[in-house]
Coordinates of C-alpha atoms in Angstrom, one line a residue:
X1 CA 0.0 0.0 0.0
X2 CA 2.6 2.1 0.8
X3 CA 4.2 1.8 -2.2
X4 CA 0.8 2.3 -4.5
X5 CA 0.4 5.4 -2.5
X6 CA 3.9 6.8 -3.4
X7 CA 3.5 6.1 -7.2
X8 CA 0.1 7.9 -7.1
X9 CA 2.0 10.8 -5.4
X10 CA 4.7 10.9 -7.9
X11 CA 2.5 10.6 -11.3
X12 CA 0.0 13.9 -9.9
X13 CA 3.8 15.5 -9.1
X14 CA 4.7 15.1 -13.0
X15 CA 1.4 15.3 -14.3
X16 CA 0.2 19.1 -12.1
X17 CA 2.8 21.4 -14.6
X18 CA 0.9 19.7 -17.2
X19 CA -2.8 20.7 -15.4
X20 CA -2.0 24.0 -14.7
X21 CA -1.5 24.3 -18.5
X22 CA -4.3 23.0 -19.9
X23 CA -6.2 25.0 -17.1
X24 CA -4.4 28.5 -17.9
X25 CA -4.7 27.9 -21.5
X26 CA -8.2 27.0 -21.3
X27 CA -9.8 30.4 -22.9
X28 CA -13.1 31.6 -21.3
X29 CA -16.8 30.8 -22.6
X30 CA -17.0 34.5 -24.9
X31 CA -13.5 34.2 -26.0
X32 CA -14.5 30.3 -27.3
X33 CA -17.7 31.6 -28.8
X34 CA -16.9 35.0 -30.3
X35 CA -16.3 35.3 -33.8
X36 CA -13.8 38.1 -33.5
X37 CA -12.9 37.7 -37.9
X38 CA -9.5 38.4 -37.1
X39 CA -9.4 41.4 -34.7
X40 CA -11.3 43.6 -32.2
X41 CA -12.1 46.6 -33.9
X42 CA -12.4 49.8 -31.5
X43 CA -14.3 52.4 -33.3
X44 CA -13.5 55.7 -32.1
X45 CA -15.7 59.1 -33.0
X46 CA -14.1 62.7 -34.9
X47 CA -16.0 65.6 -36.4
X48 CA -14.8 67.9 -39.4
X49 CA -16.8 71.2 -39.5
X50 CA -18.6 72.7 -40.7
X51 CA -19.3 69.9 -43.0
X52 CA -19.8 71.5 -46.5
X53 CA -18.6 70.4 -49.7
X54 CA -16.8 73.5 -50.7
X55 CA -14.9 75.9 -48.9
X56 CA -12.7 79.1 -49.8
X57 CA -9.5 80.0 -49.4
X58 CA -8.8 81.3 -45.6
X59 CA -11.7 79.4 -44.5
X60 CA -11.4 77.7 -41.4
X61 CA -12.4 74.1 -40.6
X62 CA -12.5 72.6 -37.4
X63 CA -11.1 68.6 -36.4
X64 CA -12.0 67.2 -33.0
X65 CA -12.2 64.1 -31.7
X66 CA -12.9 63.7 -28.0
X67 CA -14.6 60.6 -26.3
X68 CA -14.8 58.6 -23.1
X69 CA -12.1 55.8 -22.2
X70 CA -15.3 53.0 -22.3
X71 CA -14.5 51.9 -26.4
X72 CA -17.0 50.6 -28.7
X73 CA -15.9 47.7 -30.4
X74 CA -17.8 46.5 -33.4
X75 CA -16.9 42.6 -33.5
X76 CA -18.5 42.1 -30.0
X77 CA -20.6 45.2 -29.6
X78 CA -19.5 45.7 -26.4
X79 CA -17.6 48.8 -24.5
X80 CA -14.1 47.7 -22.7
X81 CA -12.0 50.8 -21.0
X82 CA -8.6 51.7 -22.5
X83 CA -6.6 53.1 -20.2
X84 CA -3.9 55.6 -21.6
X85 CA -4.2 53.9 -25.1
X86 CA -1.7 54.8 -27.6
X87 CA -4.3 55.3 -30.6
X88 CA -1.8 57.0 -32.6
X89 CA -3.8 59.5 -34.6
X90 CA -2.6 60.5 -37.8
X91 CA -4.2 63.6 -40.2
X92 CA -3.3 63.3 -44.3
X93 CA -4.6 65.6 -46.9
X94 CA -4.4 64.4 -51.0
X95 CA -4.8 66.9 -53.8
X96 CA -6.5 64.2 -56.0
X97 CA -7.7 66.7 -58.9
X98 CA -4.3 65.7 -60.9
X99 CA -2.5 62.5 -61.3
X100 CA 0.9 62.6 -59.7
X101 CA 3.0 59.9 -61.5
X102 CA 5.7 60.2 -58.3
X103 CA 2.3 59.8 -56.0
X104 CA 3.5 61.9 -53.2
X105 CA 0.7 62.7 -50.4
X106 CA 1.8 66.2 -49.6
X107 CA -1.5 68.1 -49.8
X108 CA -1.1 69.7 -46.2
X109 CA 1.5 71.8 -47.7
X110 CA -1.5 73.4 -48.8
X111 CA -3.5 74.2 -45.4
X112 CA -2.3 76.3 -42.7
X113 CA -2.7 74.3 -39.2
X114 CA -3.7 75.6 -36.0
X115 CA -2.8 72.9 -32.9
X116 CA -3.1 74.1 -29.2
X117 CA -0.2 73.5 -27.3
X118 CA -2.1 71.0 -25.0
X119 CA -2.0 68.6 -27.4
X120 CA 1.1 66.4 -28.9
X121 CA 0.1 67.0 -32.6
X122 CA 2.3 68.3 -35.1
X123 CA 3.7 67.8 -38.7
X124 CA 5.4 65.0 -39.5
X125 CA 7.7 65.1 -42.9
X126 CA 7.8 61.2 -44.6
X127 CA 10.8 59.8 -46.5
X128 CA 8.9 59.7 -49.0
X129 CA 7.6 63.4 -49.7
X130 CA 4.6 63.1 -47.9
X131 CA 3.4 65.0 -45.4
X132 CA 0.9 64.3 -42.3
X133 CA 0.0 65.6 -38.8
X134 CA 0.9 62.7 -36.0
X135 CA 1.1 63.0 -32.4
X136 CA -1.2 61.5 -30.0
X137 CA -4.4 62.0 -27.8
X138 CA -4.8 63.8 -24.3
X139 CA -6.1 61.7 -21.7
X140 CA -7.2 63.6 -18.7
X141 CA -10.1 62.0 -16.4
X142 CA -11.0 59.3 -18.2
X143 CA -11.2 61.2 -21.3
X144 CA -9.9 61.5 -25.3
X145 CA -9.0 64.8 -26.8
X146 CA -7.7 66.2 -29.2
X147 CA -8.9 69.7 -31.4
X148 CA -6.9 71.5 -34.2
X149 CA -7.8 74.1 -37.4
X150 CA -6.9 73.7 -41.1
X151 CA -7.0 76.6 -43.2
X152 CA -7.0 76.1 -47.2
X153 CA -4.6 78.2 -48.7
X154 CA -4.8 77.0 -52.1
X155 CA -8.1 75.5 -54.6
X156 CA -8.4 72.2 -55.6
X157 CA -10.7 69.1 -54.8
X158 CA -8.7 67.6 -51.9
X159 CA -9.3 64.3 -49.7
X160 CA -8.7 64.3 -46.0
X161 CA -8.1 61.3 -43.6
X162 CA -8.2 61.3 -39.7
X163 CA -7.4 57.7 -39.2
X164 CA -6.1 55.9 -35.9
X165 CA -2.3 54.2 -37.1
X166 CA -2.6 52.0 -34.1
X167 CA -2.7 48.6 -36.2
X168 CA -3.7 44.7 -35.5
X169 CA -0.2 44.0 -34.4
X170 CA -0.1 46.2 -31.3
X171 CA 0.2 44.0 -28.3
X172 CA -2.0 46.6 -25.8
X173 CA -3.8 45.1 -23.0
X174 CA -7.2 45.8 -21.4
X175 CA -9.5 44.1 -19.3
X176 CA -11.9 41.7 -21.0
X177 CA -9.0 40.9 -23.8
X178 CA -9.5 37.5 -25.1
X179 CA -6.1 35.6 -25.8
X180 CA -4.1 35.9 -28.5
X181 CA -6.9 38.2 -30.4
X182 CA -5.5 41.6 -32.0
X183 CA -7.1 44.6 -32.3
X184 CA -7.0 47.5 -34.6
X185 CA -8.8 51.3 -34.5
X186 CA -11.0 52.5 -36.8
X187 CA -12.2 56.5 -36.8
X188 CA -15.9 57.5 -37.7
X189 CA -16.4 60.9 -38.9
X190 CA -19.1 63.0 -38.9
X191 CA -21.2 60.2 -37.3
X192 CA -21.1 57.4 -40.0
X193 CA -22.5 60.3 -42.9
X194 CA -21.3 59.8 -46.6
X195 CA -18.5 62.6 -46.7
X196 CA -18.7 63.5 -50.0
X197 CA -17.2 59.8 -50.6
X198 CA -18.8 60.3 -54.5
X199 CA -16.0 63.4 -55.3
X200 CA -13.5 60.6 -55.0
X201 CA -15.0 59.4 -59.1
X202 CA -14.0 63.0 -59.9
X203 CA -10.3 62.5 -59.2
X204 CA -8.4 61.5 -62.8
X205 CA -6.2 59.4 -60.6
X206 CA -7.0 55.3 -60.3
X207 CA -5.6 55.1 -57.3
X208 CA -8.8 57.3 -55.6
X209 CA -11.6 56.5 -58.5
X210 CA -11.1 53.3 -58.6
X211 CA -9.1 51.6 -55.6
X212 CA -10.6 53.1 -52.7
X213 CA -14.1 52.7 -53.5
X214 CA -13.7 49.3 -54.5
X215 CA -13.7 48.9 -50.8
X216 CA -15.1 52.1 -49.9
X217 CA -15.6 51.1 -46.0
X218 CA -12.6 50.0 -45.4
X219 CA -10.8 52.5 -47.3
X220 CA -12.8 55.9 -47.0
X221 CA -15.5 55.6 -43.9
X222 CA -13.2 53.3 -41.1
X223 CA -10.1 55.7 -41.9
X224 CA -11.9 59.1 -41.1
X225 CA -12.6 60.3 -44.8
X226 CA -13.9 63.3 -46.1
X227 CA -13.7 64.8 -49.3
X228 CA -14.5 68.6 -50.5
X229 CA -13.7 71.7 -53.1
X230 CA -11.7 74.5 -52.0
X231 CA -12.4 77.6 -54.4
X232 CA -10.9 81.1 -54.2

């Protein structure tokens, strides 16, 4: 008996690492069920105003985007609270009433900008020629802001973007986060409206006529985009 006993005692001493495993690997009922298609996708709200689809030179149009830490995310339709999360916003502006062969996104050159000095926003010069506005949100009390000004200095038929960079590979943590799922951010203007999404066929460029509304959701709406005339 003694000897049985032992044995017993030594197979549950090799076989507990192997428990604790299976237990700790063992995913929780909504992370088994969910369909998740790949990645949580946070949506999170901005505003370009007023929302007309001309404006003149000197103009001024407002961007804000300011929300509560308790995210929507569309796969699960659920809120979770991110904490201090680096969304990564990013503004881009294309003159799209040419075709540039070199295809360099530099149409900010043609806005003056006006950022508060709360915020962490400023221009951002790419390798390639192109030229955005990155930085990141203020979080105070729970709370996502961030507010700036373009100013058109130049006409032309111009497509802006206010997207969120922070992409399905960022390894961010919140509460409720199912294992080994990603996540990704997506940015609804203006509440979901069109935008002016149509003036994209008016570009001569493929790239914006064709390409981008061949998955115009994706491509347009979930990246913050809005389209519009400036005239003199």
């Amino acid at each position: 008996m003694p000897s049985t006993l032992l044995l017993l005692m030594r197979s549950l001493i090799i076989l507990f690492p192997f428990l604790l495993l299976l237990c700790w690997g063992c995913p929780r009922e909504e992370c088994r069920d969910a369909d998740f298609g790949g990645a949580y996708q946070f949506v999170i709200p901005a505003t370009l105003s007023p929302a007309k689809d001309t404006f003149r030179v000197g103009d001024t149009i407002h961007i804000s985007s300011v929300f509560s830490d308790e995210v929507y995310e569309r796969q699960t339709e659920e809120y979770y609270k991110l904490e201090d999360w680096r969304f990564y916003p990013t503004t881009r502006l294309d003159k799209i009433d040419k075709v540039d062969s070199n295809f360099v996104q530099d149409g900010l050159a043609d806005f003056q900008y006006i950022i508060p000095t709360q915020y962490d926003y400023d221009r951002f010069d790419y390798g390639s020629g192109a030229i955005g506005l990155l930085g990141e949100y203020l979080y105070q009390d729970g709370q996502y802001s961030l507010k700036f000004k373009l100013i058109p200095q130049q006409p032309g038929l111009y497509y802006f973007t206010q997207f969120a960079a922070q992409g399905i590979d960022d390894d961010q943590d919140f509460p409720g986060r199912c294992p080994r799922v990603t996540s990704e951010t997506n940015v609804e203007l203006n509440g979901g409206a069109d935008n002016n999404v149509e003036f994209l066929q008016n570009s001569p460029d493929v790239y914006y006529n064709e390409r981008i509304l061949a998955r115009p959701q994706d491509n347009f709406h979930d990246a913050g985009g809005y389209c519009f005339y400036v005239a003199e």
